[in-house]
mmCIF file of N, CA, C and O in Angstrom:
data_model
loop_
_atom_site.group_PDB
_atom_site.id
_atom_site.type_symbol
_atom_site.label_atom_id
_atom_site.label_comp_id
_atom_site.label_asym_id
_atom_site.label_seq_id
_atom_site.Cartn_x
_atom_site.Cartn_y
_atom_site.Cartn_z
ATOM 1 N N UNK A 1 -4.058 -9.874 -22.624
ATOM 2 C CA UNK A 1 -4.860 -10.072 -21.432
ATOM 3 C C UNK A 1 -6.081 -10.895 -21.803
ATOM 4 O O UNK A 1 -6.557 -10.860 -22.937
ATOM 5 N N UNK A 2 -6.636 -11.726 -20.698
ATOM 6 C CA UNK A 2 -7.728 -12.806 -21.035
ATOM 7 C C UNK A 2 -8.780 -11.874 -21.275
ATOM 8 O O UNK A 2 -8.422 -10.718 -21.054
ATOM 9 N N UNK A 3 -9.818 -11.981 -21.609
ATOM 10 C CA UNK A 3 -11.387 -11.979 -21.952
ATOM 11 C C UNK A 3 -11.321 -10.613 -23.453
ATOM 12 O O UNK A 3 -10.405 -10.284 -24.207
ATOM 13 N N UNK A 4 -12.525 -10.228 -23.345
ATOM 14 C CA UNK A 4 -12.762 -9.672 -24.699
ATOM 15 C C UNK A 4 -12.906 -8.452 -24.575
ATOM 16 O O UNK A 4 -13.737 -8.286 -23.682
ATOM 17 N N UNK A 5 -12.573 -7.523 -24.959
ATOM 18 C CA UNK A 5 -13.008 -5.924 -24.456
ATOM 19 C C UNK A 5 -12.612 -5.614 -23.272
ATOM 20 O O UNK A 5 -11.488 -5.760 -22.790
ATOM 21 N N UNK A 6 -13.470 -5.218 -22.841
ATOM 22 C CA UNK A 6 -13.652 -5.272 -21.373
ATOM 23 C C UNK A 6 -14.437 -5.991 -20.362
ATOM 24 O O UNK A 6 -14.690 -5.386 -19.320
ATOM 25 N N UNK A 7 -14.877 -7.244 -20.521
ATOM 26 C CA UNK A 7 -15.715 -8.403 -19.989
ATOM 27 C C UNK A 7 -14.493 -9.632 -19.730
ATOM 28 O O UNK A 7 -13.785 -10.206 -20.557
ATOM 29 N N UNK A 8 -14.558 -9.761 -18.378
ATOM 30 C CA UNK A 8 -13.835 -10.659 -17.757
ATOM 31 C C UNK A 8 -14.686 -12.094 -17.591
ATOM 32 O O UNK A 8 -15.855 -12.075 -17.976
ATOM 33 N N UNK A 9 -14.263 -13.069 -17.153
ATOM 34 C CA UNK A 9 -14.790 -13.959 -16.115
ATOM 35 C C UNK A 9 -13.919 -13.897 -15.146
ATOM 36 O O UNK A 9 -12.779 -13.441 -15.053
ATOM 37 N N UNK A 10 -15.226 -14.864 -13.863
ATOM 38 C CA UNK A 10 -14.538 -15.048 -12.458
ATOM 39 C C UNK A 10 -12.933 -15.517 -12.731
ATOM 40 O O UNK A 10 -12.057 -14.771 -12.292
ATOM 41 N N UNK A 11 -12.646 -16.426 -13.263
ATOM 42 C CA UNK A 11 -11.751 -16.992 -13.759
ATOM 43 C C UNK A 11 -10.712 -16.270 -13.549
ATOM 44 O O UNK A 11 -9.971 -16.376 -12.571
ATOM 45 N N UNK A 12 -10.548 -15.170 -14.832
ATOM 46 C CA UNK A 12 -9.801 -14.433 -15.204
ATOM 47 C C UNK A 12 -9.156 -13.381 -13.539
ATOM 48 O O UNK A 12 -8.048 -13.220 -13.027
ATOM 49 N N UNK A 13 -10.663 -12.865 -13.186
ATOM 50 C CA UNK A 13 -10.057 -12.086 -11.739
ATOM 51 C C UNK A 13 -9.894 -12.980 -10.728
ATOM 52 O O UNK A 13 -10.323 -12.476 -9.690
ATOM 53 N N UNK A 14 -9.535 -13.911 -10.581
ATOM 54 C CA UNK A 14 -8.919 -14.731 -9.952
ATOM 55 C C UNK A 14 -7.393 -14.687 -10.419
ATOM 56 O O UNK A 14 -6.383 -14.339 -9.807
ATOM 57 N N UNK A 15 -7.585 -15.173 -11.744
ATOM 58 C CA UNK A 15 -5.452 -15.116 -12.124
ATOM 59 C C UNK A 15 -5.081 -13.740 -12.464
ATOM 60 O O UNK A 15 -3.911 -13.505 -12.162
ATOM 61 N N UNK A 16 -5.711 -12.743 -13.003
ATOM 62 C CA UNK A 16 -5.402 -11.731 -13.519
ATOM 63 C C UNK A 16 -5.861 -10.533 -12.996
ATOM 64 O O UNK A 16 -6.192 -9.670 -13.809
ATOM 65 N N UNK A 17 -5.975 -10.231 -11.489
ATOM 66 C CA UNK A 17 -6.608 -9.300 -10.546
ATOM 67 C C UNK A 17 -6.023 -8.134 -11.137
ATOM 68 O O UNK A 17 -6.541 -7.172 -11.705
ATOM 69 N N UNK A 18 -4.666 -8.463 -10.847
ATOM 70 C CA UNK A 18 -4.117 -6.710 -10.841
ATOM 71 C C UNK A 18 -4.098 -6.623 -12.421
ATOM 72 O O UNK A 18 -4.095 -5.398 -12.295
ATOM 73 N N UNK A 19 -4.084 -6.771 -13.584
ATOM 74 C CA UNK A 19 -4.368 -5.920 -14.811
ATOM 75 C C UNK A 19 -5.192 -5.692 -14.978
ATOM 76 O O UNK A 19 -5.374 -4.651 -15.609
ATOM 77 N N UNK A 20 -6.473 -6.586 -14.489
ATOM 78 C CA UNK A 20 -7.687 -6.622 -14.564
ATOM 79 C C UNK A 20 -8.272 -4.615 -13.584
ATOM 80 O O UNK A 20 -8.795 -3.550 -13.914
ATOM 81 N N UNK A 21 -7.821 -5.130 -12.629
ATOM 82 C CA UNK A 21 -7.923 -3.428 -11.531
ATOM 83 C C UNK A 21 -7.734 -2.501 -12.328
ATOM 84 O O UNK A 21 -8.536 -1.601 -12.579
ATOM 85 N N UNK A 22 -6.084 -2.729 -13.032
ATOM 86 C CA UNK A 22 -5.589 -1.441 -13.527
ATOM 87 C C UNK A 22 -6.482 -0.989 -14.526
ATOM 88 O O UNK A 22 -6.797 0.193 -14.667
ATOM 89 N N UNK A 23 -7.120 -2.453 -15.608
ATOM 90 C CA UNK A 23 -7.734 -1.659 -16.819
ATOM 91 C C UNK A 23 -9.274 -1.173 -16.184
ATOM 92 O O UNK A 23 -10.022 -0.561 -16.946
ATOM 93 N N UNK A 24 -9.767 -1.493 -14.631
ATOM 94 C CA UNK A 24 -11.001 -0.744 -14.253
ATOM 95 C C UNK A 24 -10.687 0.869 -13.881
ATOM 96 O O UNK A 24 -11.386 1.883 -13.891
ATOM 97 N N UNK A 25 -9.610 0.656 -13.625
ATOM 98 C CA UNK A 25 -9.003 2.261 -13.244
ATOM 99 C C UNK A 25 -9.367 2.964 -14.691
ATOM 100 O O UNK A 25 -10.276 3.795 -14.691
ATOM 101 N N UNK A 26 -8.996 2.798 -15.363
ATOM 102 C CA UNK A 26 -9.548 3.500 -16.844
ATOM 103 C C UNK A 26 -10.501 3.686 -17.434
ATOM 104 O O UNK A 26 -10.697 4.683 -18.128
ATOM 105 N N UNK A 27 -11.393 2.626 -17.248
ATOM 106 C CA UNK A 27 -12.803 2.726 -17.557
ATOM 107 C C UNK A 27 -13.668 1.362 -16.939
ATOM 108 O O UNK A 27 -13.023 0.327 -16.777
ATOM 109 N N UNK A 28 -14.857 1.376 -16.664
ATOM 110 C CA UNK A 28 -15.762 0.155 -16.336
ATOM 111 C C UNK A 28 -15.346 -1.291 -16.990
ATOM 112 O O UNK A 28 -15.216 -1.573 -18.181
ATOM 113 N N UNK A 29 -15.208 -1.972 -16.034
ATOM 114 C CA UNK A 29 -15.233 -3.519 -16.764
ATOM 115 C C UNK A 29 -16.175 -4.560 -16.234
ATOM 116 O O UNK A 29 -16.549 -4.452 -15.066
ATOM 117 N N UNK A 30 -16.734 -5.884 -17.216
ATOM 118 C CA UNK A 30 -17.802 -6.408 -16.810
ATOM 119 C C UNK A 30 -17.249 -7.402 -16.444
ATOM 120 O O UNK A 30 -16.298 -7.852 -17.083
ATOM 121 N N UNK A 31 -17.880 -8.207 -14.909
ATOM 122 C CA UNK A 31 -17.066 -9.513 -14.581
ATOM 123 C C UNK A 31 -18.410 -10.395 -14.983
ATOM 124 O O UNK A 31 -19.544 -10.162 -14.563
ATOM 125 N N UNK A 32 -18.049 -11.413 -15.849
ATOM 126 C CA UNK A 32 -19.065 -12.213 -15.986
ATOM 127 C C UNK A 32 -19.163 -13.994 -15.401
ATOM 128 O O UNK A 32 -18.110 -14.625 -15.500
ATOM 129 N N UNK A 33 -19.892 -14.434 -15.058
ATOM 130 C CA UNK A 33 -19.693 -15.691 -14.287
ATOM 131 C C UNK A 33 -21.173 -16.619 -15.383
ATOM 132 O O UNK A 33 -22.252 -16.137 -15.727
ATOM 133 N N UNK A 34 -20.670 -17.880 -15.631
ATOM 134 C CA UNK A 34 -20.973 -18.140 -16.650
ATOM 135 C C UNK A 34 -22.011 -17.579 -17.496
ATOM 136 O O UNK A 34 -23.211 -17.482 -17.236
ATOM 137 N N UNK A 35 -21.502 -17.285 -18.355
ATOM 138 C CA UNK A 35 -20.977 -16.160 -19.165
ATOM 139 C C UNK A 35 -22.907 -15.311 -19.621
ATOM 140 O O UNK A 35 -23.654 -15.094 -20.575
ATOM 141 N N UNK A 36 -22.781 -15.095 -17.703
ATOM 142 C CA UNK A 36 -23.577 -13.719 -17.678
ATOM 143 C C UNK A 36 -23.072 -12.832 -16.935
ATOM 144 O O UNK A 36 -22.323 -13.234 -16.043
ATOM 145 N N UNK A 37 -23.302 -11.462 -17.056
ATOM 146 C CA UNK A 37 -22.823 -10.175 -16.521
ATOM 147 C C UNK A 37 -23.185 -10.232 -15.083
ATOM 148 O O UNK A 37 -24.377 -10.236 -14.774
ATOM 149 N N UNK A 38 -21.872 -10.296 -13.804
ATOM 150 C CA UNK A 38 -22.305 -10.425 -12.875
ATOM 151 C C UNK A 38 -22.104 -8.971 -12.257
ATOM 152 O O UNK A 38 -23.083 -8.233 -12.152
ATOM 153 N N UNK A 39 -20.857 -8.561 -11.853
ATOM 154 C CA UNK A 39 -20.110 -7.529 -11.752
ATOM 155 C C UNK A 39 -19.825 -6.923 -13.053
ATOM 156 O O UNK A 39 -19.636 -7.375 -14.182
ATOM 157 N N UNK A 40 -19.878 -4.851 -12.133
ATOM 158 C CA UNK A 40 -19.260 -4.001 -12.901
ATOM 159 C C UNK A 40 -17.955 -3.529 -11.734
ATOM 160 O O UNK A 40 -18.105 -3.453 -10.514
ATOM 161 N N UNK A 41 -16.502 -3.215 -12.610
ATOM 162 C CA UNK A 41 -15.602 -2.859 -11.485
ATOM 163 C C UNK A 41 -15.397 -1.568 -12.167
ATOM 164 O O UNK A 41 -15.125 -1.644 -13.365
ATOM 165 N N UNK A 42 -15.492 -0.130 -11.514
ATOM 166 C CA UNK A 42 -14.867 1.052 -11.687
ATOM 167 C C UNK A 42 -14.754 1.707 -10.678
ATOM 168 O O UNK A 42 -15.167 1.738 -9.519
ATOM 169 N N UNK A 43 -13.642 2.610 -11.834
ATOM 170 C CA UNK A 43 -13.030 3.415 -10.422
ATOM 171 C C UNK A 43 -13.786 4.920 -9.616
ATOM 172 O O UNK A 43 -14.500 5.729 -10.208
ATOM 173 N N UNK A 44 -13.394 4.985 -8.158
ATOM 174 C CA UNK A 44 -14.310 5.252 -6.752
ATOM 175 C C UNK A 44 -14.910 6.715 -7.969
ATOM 176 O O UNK A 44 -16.112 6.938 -7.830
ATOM 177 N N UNK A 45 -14.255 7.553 -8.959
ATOM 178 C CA UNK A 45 -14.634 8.851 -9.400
ATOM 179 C C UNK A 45 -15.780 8.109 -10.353
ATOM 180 O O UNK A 45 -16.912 8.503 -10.073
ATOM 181 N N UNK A 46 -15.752 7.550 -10.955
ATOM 182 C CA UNK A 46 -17.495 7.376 -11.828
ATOM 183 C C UNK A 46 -18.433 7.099 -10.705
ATOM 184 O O UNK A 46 -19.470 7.721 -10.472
ATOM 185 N N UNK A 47 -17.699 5.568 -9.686
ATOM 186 C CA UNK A 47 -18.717 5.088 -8.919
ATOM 187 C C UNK A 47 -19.336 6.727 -8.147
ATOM 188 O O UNK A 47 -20.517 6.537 -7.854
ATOM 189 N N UNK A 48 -18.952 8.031 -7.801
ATOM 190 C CA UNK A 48 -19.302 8.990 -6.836
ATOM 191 C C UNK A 48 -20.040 9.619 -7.928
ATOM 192 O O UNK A 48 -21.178 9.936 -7.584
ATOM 193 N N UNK A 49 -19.779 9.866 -8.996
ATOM 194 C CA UNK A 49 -20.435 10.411 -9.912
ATOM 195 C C UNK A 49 -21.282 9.819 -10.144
ATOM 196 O O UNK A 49 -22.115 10.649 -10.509
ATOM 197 N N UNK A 50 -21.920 8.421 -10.227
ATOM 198 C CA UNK A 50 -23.136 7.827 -10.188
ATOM 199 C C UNK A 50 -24.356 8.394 -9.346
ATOM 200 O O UNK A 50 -25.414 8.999 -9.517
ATOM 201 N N UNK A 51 -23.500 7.779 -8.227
ATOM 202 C CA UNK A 51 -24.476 7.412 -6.674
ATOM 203 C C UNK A 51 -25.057 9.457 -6.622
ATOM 204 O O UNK A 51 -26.033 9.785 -5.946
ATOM 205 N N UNK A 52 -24.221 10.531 -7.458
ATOM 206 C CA UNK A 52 -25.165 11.995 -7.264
ATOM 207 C C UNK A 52 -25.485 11.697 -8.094
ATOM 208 O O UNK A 52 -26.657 11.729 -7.721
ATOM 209 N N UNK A 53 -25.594 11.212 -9.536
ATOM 210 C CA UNK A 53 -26.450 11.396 -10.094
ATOM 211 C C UNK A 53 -27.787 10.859 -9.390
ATOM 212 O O UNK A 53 -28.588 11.609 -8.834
ATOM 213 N N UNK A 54 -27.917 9.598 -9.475
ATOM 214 C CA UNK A 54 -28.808 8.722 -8.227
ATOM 215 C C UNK A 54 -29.409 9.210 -6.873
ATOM 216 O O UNK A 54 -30.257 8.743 -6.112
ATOM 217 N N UNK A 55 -28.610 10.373 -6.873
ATOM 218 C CA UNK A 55 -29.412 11.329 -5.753
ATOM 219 C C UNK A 55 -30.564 12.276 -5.994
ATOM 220 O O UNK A 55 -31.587 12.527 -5.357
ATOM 221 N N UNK A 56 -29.990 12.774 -7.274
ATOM 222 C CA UNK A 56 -31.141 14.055 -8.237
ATOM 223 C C UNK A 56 -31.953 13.285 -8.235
ATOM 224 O O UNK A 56 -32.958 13.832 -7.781
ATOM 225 N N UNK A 57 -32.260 11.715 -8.619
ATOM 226 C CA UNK A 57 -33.268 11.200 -9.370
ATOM 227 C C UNK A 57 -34.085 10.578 -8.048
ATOM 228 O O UNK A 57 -34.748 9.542 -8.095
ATOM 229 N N UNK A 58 -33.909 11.401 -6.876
ATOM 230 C CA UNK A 58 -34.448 10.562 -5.635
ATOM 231 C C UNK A 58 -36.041 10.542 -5.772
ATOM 232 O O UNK A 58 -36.322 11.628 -6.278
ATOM 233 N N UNK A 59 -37.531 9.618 -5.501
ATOM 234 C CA UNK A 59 -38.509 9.667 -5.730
ATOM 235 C C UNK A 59 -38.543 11.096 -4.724
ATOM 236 O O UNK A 59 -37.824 11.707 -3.933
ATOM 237 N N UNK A 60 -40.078 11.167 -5.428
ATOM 238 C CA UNK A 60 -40.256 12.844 -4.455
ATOM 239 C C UNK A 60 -41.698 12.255 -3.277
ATOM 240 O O UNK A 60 -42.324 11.215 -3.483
ATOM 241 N N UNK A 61 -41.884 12.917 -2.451
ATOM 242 C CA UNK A 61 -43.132 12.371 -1.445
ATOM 243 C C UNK A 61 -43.805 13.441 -0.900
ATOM 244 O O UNK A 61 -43.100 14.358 -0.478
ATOM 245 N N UNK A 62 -44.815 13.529 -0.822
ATOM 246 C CA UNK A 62 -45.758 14.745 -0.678
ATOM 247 C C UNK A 62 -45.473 15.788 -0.023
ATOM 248 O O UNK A 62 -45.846 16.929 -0.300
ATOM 249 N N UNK A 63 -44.354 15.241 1.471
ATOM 250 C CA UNK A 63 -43.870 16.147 1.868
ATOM 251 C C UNK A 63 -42.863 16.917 1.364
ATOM 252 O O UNK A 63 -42.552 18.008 1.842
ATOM 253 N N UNK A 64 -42.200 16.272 0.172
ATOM 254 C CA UNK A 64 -41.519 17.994 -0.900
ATOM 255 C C UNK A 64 -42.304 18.452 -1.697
ATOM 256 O O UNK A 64 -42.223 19.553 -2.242
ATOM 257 N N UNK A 65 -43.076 17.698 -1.824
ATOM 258 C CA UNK A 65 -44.229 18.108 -3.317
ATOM 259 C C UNK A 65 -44.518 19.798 -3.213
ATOM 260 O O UNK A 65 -44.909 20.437 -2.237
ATOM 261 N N UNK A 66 -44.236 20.188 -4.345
ATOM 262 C CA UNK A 66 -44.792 21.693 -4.262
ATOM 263 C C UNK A 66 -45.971 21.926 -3.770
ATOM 264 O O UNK A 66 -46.527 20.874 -3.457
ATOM 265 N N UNK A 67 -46.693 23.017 -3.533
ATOM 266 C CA UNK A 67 -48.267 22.982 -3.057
ATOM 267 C C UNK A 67 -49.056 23.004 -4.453
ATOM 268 O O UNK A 67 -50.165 22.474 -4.520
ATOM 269 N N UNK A 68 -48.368 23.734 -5.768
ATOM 270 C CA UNK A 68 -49.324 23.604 -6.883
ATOM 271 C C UNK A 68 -49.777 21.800 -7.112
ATOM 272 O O UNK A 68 -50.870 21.333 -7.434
ATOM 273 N N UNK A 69 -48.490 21.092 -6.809
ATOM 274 C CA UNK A 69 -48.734 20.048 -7.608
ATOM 275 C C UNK A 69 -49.532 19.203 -6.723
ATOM 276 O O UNK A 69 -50.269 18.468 -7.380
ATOM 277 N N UNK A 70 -49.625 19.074 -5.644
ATOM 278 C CA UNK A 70 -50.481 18.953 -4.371
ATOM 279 C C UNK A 70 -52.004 19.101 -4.679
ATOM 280 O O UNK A 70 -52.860 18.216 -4.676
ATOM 281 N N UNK A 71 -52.126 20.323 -4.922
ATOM 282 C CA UNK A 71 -53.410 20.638 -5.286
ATOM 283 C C UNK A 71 -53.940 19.837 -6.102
ATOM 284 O O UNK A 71 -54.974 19.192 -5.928
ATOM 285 N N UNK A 72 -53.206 19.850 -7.088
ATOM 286 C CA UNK A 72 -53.501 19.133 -8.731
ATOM 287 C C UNK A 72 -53.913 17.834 -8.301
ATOM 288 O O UNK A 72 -54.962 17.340 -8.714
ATOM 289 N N UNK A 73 -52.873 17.032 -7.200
ATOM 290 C CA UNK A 73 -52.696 16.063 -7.462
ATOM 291 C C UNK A 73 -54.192 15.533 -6.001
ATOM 292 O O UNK A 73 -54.755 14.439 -5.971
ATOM 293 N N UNK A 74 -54.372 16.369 -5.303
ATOM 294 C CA UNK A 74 -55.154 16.191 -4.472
ATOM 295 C C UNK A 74 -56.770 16.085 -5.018
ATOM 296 O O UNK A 74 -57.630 15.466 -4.392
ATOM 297 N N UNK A 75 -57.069 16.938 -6.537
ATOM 298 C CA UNK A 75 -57.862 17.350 -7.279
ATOM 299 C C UNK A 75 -58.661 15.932 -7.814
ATOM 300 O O UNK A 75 -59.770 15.413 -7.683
ATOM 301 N N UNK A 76 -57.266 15.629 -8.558
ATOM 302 C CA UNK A 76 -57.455 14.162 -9.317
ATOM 303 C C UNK A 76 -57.996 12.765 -8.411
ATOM 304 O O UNK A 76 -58.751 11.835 -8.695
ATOM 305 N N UNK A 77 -57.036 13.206 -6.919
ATOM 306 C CA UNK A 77 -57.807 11.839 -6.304
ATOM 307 C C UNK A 77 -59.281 11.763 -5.974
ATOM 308 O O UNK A 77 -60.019 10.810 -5.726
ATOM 309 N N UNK A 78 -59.500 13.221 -6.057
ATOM 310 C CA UNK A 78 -61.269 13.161 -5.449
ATOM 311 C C UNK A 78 -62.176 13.178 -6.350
ATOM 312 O O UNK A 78 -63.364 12.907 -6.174
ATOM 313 N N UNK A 79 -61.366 13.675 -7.913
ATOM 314 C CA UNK A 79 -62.307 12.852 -9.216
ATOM 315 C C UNK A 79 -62.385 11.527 -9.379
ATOM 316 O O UNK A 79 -63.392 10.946 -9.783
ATOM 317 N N UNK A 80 -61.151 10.906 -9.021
ATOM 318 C CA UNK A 80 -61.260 9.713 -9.094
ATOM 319 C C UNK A 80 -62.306 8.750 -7.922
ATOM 320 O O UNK A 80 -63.035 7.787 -8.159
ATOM 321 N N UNK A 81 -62.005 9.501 -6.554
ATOM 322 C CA UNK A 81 -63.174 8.737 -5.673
ATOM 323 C C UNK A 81 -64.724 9.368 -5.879
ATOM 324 O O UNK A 81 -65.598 8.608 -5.460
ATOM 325 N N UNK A 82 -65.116 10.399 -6.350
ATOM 326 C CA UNK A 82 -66.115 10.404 -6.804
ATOM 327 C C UNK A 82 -66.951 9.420 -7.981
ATOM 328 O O UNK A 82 -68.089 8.957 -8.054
ATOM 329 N N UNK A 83 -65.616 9.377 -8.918
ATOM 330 C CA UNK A 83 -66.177 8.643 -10.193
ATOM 331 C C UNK A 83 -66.131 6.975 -9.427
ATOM 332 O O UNK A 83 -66.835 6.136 -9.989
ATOM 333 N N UNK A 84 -65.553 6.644 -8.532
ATOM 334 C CA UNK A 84 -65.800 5.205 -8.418
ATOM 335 C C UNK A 84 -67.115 4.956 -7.563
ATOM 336 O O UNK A 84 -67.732 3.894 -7.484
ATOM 337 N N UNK A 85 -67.422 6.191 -6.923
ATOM 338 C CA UNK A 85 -68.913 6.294 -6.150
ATOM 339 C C UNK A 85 -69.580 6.072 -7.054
ATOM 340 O O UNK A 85 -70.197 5.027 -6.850
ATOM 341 N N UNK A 86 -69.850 6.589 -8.177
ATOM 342 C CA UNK A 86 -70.970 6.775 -8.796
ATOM 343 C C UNK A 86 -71.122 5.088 -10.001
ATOM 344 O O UNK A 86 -72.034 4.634 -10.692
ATOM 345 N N UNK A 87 -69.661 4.634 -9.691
ATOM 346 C CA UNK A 87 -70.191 3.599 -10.683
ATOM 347 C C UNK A 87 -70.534 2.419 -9.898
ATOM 348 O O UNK A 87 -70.580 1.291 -10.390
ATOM 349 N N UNK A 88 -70.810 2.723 -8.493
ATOM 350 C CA UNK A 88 -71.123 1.419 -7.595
ATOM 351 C C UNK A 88 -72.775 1.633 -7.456
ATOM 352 O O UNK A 88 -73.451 0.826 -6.819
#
């Protein structure tokens, strides 16, 4: 099969779609278009296993923020606008 490992070019998934699919079914492959990494192709069970991981890691916003960290964090902003009062 064309390319190296698992790194294709456009090329290649153009003539060589379906081995190319089958070997994403097995694990991630990189499609590269001159010869930088354009595309990753895997199959729908990593891609779902990603996108939760990618969910845990969602930013957090005040409205989940615990109330301790709230406090804390409410603490720090008014040291901080105090200390910029005082250096004006």
């Amino acid at each position: 099969m064309a390319g190296s490992g698992n790194s294709y070019t456009t090329s290649d998934l153009s003539r060589k779609s379906g081995d190319i699919i089958a070997e994403a079914l097995r694990h991630p492959v990189t499609v590269t278009q001159r010869n930088k990494p354009r595309l990753v192709l895997l199959n729908i069970e990593d891609y779902e296993r990603l996108m939760r991981q990618s969910d845990l890691r969602a930013v957090g916003t005040i409205d989940n923020m615990s109330d301790a960290l709230l406090e804390e964090f409410e603490a720090a902003a008014d040291t901080y606008a105090e200390t910029e009062e005082t250096v004006r």
